[in-house]
Amino acid sequence: MANTYRFGPHIIPASQIFFRSKYSLGLVNLKPILPGHVLVISRRSVPRFLDLNADEVSDMFQSAQRIGKVIEKEYNSTSLTIACQDGPHAGQSVPHVHVHIIPRRLGDFGNNDDIYDEIARNTKEYLTKDSDSVDIVGIGAALAAPPEKKGVDFDERKPRSEQDMAQEATRLAELLDQHQLS
Amino acid sequence: MANTYRFGPHIIPASQIFFRSKYSLGLVNLKPILPGHVLVISRRSVPRFLDLNADEVSDMFQSAQRIGKVIEKEYNSTSLTIACQDGPHAGQSVPHVHVHIIPRRLGDFGNNDDIYDEIARNTKEYLTKDSDSVDIVGIGAALAAPPEKKGVDFDERKPRSEQDMAQEATRLAELLDQHQLS
């Protein structure tokens, strides 16, 4: 098993990978928007969804389904946000195909404009502590801030420790193994 | 070929369907968030992504890829937003699996908080003129307004005519046929 994996220009340690399929990987986040927010990426480093072949597309979303089933339960949620920002003008900052999976439940962001502040805080790239790139989930935030035009004070949250991330990855990997066996 | 199709509780006329695969359909929108905003739905009416079998998952996203390639070009865009609100607490209002595909380009929503107003206006269900359900694209809007708690003045835009929608569906169907042959 490799010690590190490539995610666009980033090097991801194996400790942050909780899922491996033939063509896809599951990664935990340095700064999840909500608990359990993870990524599915293609093993092959290509920028666009359109660059994937049919087998890779199938594998990526069958993987997303398996991962979603596990994280929805593990994080006591009832729904999932599944989103791919495909290309820089859709808010993609890491030029490597990736799908966000976010466990959701009633009231997790309340019902008012507080969410907009939260989105703004969550737009800074969460994968590398020193990155200045921007990756935004979903159309709202994606539409709001093309990566070419930053300006908002994006991120006041502290990144998680590598230990926290590794622990979550280990836990999720165990759950996915159990799910596969059941 | 059927005259109508089911989308959750809604009946969709065949004139609004521009794409048919073994397990999926492509629909145009009554009120697209941006030009070319379309939906891919499963033929089988089930509420959750997790309800789809492996073949349906593969077909849905291979379809999304084919459709995305065509609409990105047709609408002079450079990127795609691809999003599935999977479950009511992720902003899904129509309980039938569907993926939003939205062509994107630089500056299509500018760089400021105007987007938030636009999202609010775009949250009302666009498929049926008399619907009061809410369907929101992407995590930002999805997080902002759980369907249980409406209150914002969602929608001031006029719905498109059935003729407009049928014309767009015909055009997209032609392009997809050409794409398949090429």
Coordinates of C-alpha atoms in Angstrom, one line a residue:
Chain A
M1 CA 0.0 0.0 0.0
A2 CA 1.4 3.4 -0.9
N3 CA 2.5 5.8 1.9
T4 CA 1.2 8.8 0.1
Y5 CA -1.3 9.7 -2.5
R6 CA -1.6 12.5 -4.9
F7 CA -4.5 14.9 -4.9
G8 CA -3.8 17.5 -7.6
P9 CA -0.6 19.2 -6.4
H10 CA -1.1 18.0 -2.8
I11 CA 0.5 14.9 -1.2
I12 CA -1.9 13.1 1.1
P13 CA -0.5 10.7 3.7
A14 CA -2.0 7.2 3.8
S15 CA -3.2 7.9 7.3
Q16 CA -5.9 10.3 5.8
I17 CA -7.2 7.7 3.4
F18 CA -10.1 5.6 4.8
F19 CA -11.3 4.0 1.6
R20 CA -9.7 2.4 -1.5
S21 CA -11.4 0.9 -4.5
K22 CA -10.0 0.1 -7.9
Y23 CA -10.3 3.6 -9.3
S24 CA -11.1 5.8 -6.2
L25 CA -10.0 6.9 -2.8
G26 CA -11.8 8.3 0.2
L27 CA -10.1 11.1 2.2
V28 CA -10.9 12.8 5.5
N29 CA -10.8 16.6 5.7
L30 CA -8.5 19.0 7.5
K31 CA -11.5 21.4 7.9
P32 CA -14.8 19.7 7.4
I33 CA -17.8 22.0 6.8
L34 CA -19.8 19.6 9.0
P35 CA -18.6 16.5 11.0
G36 CA -18.1 13.6 8.6
H37 CA -17.5 15.8 5.6
V38 CA -15.2 13.6 3.4
L39 CA -14.0 13.5 -0.2
V40 CA -14.0 10.8 -2.8
I41 CA -11.3 11.3 -5.4
S42 CA -10.2 9.5 -8.5
R43 CA -6.9 7.6 -8.2
R44 CA -5.9 9.0 -11.5
S45 CA -5.1 12.7 -11.2
V46 CA -7.2 14.3 -13.9
P47 CA -8.9 17.7 -13.5
R48 CA -12.3 17.2 -14.9
F49 CA -15.2 14.8 -14.4
L50 CA -15.3 14.6 -18.2
D51 CA -11.8 13.2 -18.1
L52 CA -12.9 10.0 -16.3
N53 CA -13.7 6.9 -18.3
A54 CA -16.9 5.0 -17.8
D55 CA -15.4 2.5 -15.3
E56 CA -13.9 5.4 -13.3
V57 CA -17.3 7.2 -13.2
S58 CA -19.1 4.1 -12.0
D59 CA -16.5 3.3 -9.4
M60 CA -16.4 6.9 -8.1
F61 CA -20.2 7.1 -7.5
Q62 CA -20.6 3.5 -6.3
S63 CA -17.9 4.3 -3.8
A64 CA -19.7 7.5 -2.9
Q65 CA -22.8 5.5 -2.3
R66 CA -21.0 3.0 0.0
I67 CA -19.2 5.8 1.9
G68 CA -22.4 7.9 2.2
K69 CA -24.3 5.0 3.7
V70 CA -21.6 4.6 6.4
I71 CA -21.0 8.2 7.2
E72 CA -24.7 9.0 7.3
K73 CA -25.2 6.5 10.1
E74 CA -21.9 7.1 11.9
Y75 CA -22.6 10.9 12.2
N76 CA -26.2 10.4 13.2
S77 CA -27.5 12.2 10.2
T78 CA -30.5 11.7 7.9
S79 CA -29.4 13.1 4.5
L80 CA -26.3 13.6 2.4
T81 CA -25.1 16.5 0.3
I82 CA -23.1 15.1 -2.6
A83 CA -21.4 17.6 -4.8
C84 CA -18.7 17.9 -7.5
Q85 CA -17.4 21.2 -8.5
D86 CA -16.2 20.3 -11.9
G87 CA -13.8 22.9 -13.2
P88 CA -12.4 26.2 -11.8
H89 CA -15.5 28.3 -12.6
A90 CA -17.6 25.9 -10.6
G91 CA -15.5 26.6 -7.5
Q92 CA -13.0 23.8 -7.9
S93 CA -9.6 24.8 -6.7
V94 CA -7.8 21.4 -6.6
P95 CA -7.6 20.3 -10.3
H96 CA -8.2 16.7 -9.5
V97 CA -11.7 15.2 -9.8
H98 CA -13.3 15.0 -6.3
V99 CA -16.8 14.6 -4.9
H100 CA -17.8 16.1 -1.5
I101 CA -20.0 13.9 0.7
I102 CA -21.4 15.7 3.7
P103 CA -23.8 14.1 6.3
R104 CA -26.8 16.3 7.0
R105 CA -29.5 16.5 9.5
L106 CA -32.4 18.8 10.4
G107 CA -31.2 22.2 11.7
D108 CA -27.5 21.5 11.1
F109 CA -27.3 25.0 9.8
G110 CA -30.4 26.5 11.2
N111 CA -32.7 28.5 9.0
N112 CA -31.2 31.9 8.4
D113 CA -28.4 33.8 6.8
D114 CA -25.9 32.6 9.3
I115 CA -25.1 29.9 6.8
Y116 CA -23.6 32.5 4.4
D117 CA -21.0 33.5 7.0
E118 CA -20.3 29.9 7.6
I119 CA -19.8 29.2 3.9
A120 CA -17.5 32.1 3.7
R121 CA -15.5 30.8 6.6
N122 CA -15.4 27.3 5.0
T123 CA -14.2 28.3 1.5
K124 CA -10.5 28.2 2.2
E125 CA -8.9 25.0 1.1
Y126 CA -8.9 22.6 4.0
L127 CA -6.4 20.0 2.9
T128 CA -3.1 21.7 3.5
K129 CA -2.5 24.1 6.3
D130 CA -0.4 26.5 4.2
S131 CA -2.6 26.4 1.1
D132 CA -4.0 29.7 -0.1
S133 CA -6.2 28.0 -2.7
V134 CA -10.0 28.1 -2.3
D135 CA -12.3 25.2 -2.6
I136 CA -16.0 25.7 -2.0
V137 CA -18.7 23.2 -1.8
G138 CA -21.9 23.5 -3.7
I139 CA -23.4 25.9 -6.0
G140 CA -24.2 28.7 -3.5
A141 CA -20.7 29.1 -2.4
A142 CA -19.3 28.1 -5.7
L143 CA -21.2 30.7 -7.5
A144 CA -20.3 33.3 -4.9
A145 CA -16.6 33.2 -5.1
P146 CA -14.7 32.2 -8.2
P147 CA -11.2 31.3 -7.2
E148 CA -9.8 34.1 -9.3
K149 CA -11.5 36.7 -7.1
K150 CA -10.9 36.1 -3.5
G151 CA -11.4 38.8 -1.0
V152 CA -13.6 37.5 1.8
D153 CA -12.0 36.7 5.1
F154 CA -12.4 33.0 4.5
D155 CA -11.3 31.0 7.4
E156 CA -10.9 31.5 11.1
R157 CA -11.2 27.9 12.1
K158 CA -8.2 26.0 13.3
P159 CA -7.3 23.0 11.3
R160 CA -7.6 19.5 12.9
S161 CA -4.6 17.7 14.1
E162 CA -3.1 14.9 12.0
Q163 CA -3.9 12.6 14.8
D164 CA -7.6 13.5 14.8
M165 CA -7.7 13.0 11.0
A166 CA -5.9 9.6 11.3
Q167 CA -8.3 8.5 14.0
E168 CA -11.3 9.4 12.0
A169 CA -9.9 7.6 8.9
T170 CA -9.2 4.5 10.9
R171 CA -12.7 4.5 12.3
L172 CA -14.3 5.0 8.9
A173 CA -12.1 2.3 7.3
E174 CA -13.3 -0.2 10.0
L175 CA -16.9 0.7 9.4
L176 CA -16.6 0.4 5.7
D177 CA -14.9 -3.0 6.1
Q178 CA -17.8 -4.1 8.4
H179 CA -20.3 -2.8 5.9
Q180 CA -18.7 -4.7 3.1
L181 CA -18.8 -7.9 5.0
S182 CA -22.4 -7.6 6.2
Chain B
M1 CA -42.2 6.0 -25.8
A2 CA -44.2 7.1 -22.8
N3 CA -46.1 10.4 -23.0
T4 CA -45.4 11.3 -19.4
Y5 CA -42.8 10.4 -16.8
R6 CA -42.9 10.4 -13.1
F7 CA -40.7 12.6 -11.0
G8 CA -41.7 12.0 -7.4
P9 CA -45.3 13.2 -7.2
H10 CA -44.9 15.3 -10.4
I11 CA -45.9 14.2 -13.9
I12 CA -43.4 15.4 -16.5
P13 CA -44.5 15.6 -20.1
A14 CA -42.3 13.8 -22.6
S15 CA -41.6 17.2 -24.3
Q16 CA -39.4 18.1 -21.3
I17 CA -37.3 15.0 -21.5
F18 CA -34.2 15.4 -23.6
F19 CA -32.3 12.2 -22.7
R20 CA -33.2 8.6 -22.0
S21 CA -30.9 5.8 -21.0
K22 CA -31.6 2.4 -19.5
Y23 CA -32.1 3.7 -16.0
S24 CA -32.0 7.5 -16.2
L25 CA -33.8 10.5 -17.8
G26 CA -32.6 14.0 -18.5
L27 CA -35.1 16.8 -17.8
V28 CA -35.1 20.6 -18.6
N29 CA -36.1 23.0 -15.9
L30 CA -39.0 25.4 -15.6
K31 CA -36.8 27.8 -13.7
P32 CA -33.1 27.1 -14.3
I33 CA -30.7 28.8 -11.9
L34 CA -28.5 29.5 -14.9
P35 CA -29.1 28.8 -18.6
G36 CA -28.7 25.1 -19.3
H37 CA -29.4 23.9 -15.7
V38 CA -30.9 20.5 -16.2
L39 CA -31.6 17.4 -14.1
V40 CA -30.8 13.8 -14.4
I41 CA -33.3 11.5 -12.6
S42 CA -33.5 7.8 -12.1
R43 CA -36.3 6.1 -14.1
R44 CA -37.3 4.3 -10.9
S45 CA -39.0 6.6 -8.4
V46 CA -37.0 6.1 -5.2
P47 CA -36.2 8.9 -2.8
R48 CA -32.6 8.3 -1.9
F49 CA -29.3 7.8 -3.7
L50 CA -28.7 4.9 -1.4
D51 CA -31.9 3.3 -2.8
L52 CA -30.3 2.9 -6.3
N53 CA -28.6 -0.3 -7.2
A54 CA -25.1 -0.4 -8.7
D55 CA -26.2 -0.4 -12.3
E56 CA -28.5 2.6 -11.7
V57 CA -25.7 4.5 -10.0
S58 CA -23.3 3.9 -12.9
D59 CA -26.0 4.8 -15.4
M60 CA -27.0 8.0 -13.7
F61 CA -23.5 9.4 -13.5
Q62 CA -22.3 8.1 -16.9
S63 CA -25.5 9.9 -18.2
A64 CA -24.5 13.0 -16.2
Q65 CA -21.1 13.0 -17.8
R66 CA -22.5 12.7 -21.3
I67 CA -25.1 15.4 -20.7
G68 CA -22.5 17.6 -18.9
K69 CA -20.2 17.4 -21.9
V70 CA -22.9 18.6 -24.2
I71 CA -24.4 21.4 -22.1
E72 CA -21.0 22.8 -21.2
K73 CA -20.4 23.4 -24.8
E74 CA -23.9 24.4 -25.8
Y75 CA -24.1 27.1 -23.1
N76 CA -20.6 28.4 -23.8
S77 CA -19.4 27.5 -20.4
T78 CA -16.1 26.2 -18.9
S79 CA -17.2 24.2 -15.8
L80 CA -20.1 22.3 -14.3
T81 CA -21.7 22.2 -10.9
I82 CA -22.9 18.7 -10.3
A83 CA -25.0 18.2 -7.1
C84 CA -27.3 15.7 -5.5
Q85 CA -29.3 16.8 -2.5
D86 CA -29.8 13.3 -1.1
G87 CA -32.6 13.5 1.5
P88 CA -34.9 16.2 2.9
H89 CA -32.3 17.5 5.3
A90 CA -29.9 18.1 2.4
G91 CA -32.5 20.4 0.8
Q92 CA -34.2 17.7 -1.4
S93 CA -37.8 18.5 -1.8
V94 CA -38.8 16.1 -4.6
P95 CA -38.4 12.6 -3.1
H96 CA -37.0 11.1 -6.2
V97 CA -33.3 10.8 -6.8
H98 CA -32.0 13.6 -9.0
V99 CA -28.7 15.2 -9.9
H100 CA -28.5 18.9 -10.9
I101 CA -26.1 19.7 -13.7
I102 CA -25.4 23.4 -14.2
P103 CA -23.1 24.9 -16.8
R104 CA -20.7 27.5 -15.2
R105 CA -18.4 30.2 -16.5
L106 CA -16.3 32.9 -15.1
G107 CA -18.3 35.7 -13.5
D108 CA -21.6 34.0 -13.9
F109 CA -22.6 35.1 -10.5
G110 CA -20.0 37.8 -9.9
N111 CA -17.9 37.9 -6.8
N112 CA -20.1 39.2 -4.0
D113 CA -23.1 38.5 -1.8
D114 CA -25.5 39.0 -4.6
I115 CA -25.5 35.3 -5.0
Y116 CA -27.2 34.8 -1.8
D117 CA -30.2 36.8 -2.9
E118 CA -30.2 34.8 -6.1
I119 CA -30.1 31.5 -4.3
A120 CA -33.0 32.6 -2.2
R121 CA -35.0 33.5 -5.3
N122 CA -34.1 30.2 -6.8
T123 CA -35.1 27.9 -4.1
K124 CA -38.7 27.5 -5.0
E125 CA -39.4 24.3 -6.9
Y126 CA -39.2 25.1 -10.6
L127 CA -40.7 22.0 -12.1
T128 CA -44.4 22.7 -11.6
K129 CA -45.9 26.2 -11.7
D130 CA -48.2 25.6 -8.8
S131 CA -45.8 23.7 -6.5
D132 CA -45.0 25.1 -3.1
S133 CA -42.2 22.7 -2.5
V134 CA -38.7 23.9 -2.2
D135 CA -35.7 22.4 -3.9
I136 CA -32.3 24.0 -3.5
V137 CA -29.1 23.3 -5.3
G138 CA -25.9 22.8 -3.5
I139 CA -24.7 22.9 0.0
G140 CA -24.9 26.6 0.5
A141 CA -28.6 27.0 -0.2
A142 CA -29.3 23.5 1.0
L143 CA -27.8 24.2 4.4
A144 CA -29.6 27.6 4.4
A145 CA -33.2 26.5 4.1
P146 CA -34.4 23.2 5.2
P147 CA -37.7 22.5 3.5
E148 CA -39.4 22.4 6.9
K149 CA -38.7 26.0 7.5
K150 CA -39.5 28.2 4.6
G151 CA -39.9 31.9 5.0
V152 CA -37.8 33.7 2.5
D153 CA -39.5 35.4 -0.4
F154 CA -38.2 32.7 -2.7
D155 CA -39.1 33.4 -6.2
E156 CA -39.9 36.4 -8.3
R157 CA -38.9 34.9 -11.6
K158 CA -41.5 34.0 -14.2
P159 CA -41.6 30.4 -15.2
R160 CA -40.6 29.5 -18.7
S161 CA -43.3 28.6 -21.2
E162 CA -43.8 25.0 -22.1
Q163 CA -42.9 25.8 -25.6
D164 CA -39.5 27.2 -24.5
M165 CA -38.8 24.1 -22.5
A166 CA -39.8 21.8 -25.3
Q167 CA -37.6 23.7 -27.7
E168 CA -34.6 23.4 -25.4
A169 CA -35.3 19.7 -24.8
T170 CA -35.4 19.1 -28.6
R171 CA -32.2 21.0 -29.1
L172 CA -30.4 19.1 -26.3
A173 CA -31.7 15.8 -27.6
E174 CA -30.3 16.5 -31.0
L175 CA -27.0 17.4 -29.6
L176 CA -26.8 14.3 -27.5
D177 CA -27.7 12.2 -30.5
Q178 CA -24.9 13.8 -32.5
H179 CA -22.5 13.4 -29.6
Q180 CA -23.3 9.7 -29.4
L181 CA -22.7 9.2 -33.1
S182 CA -19.4 11.1 -33.2

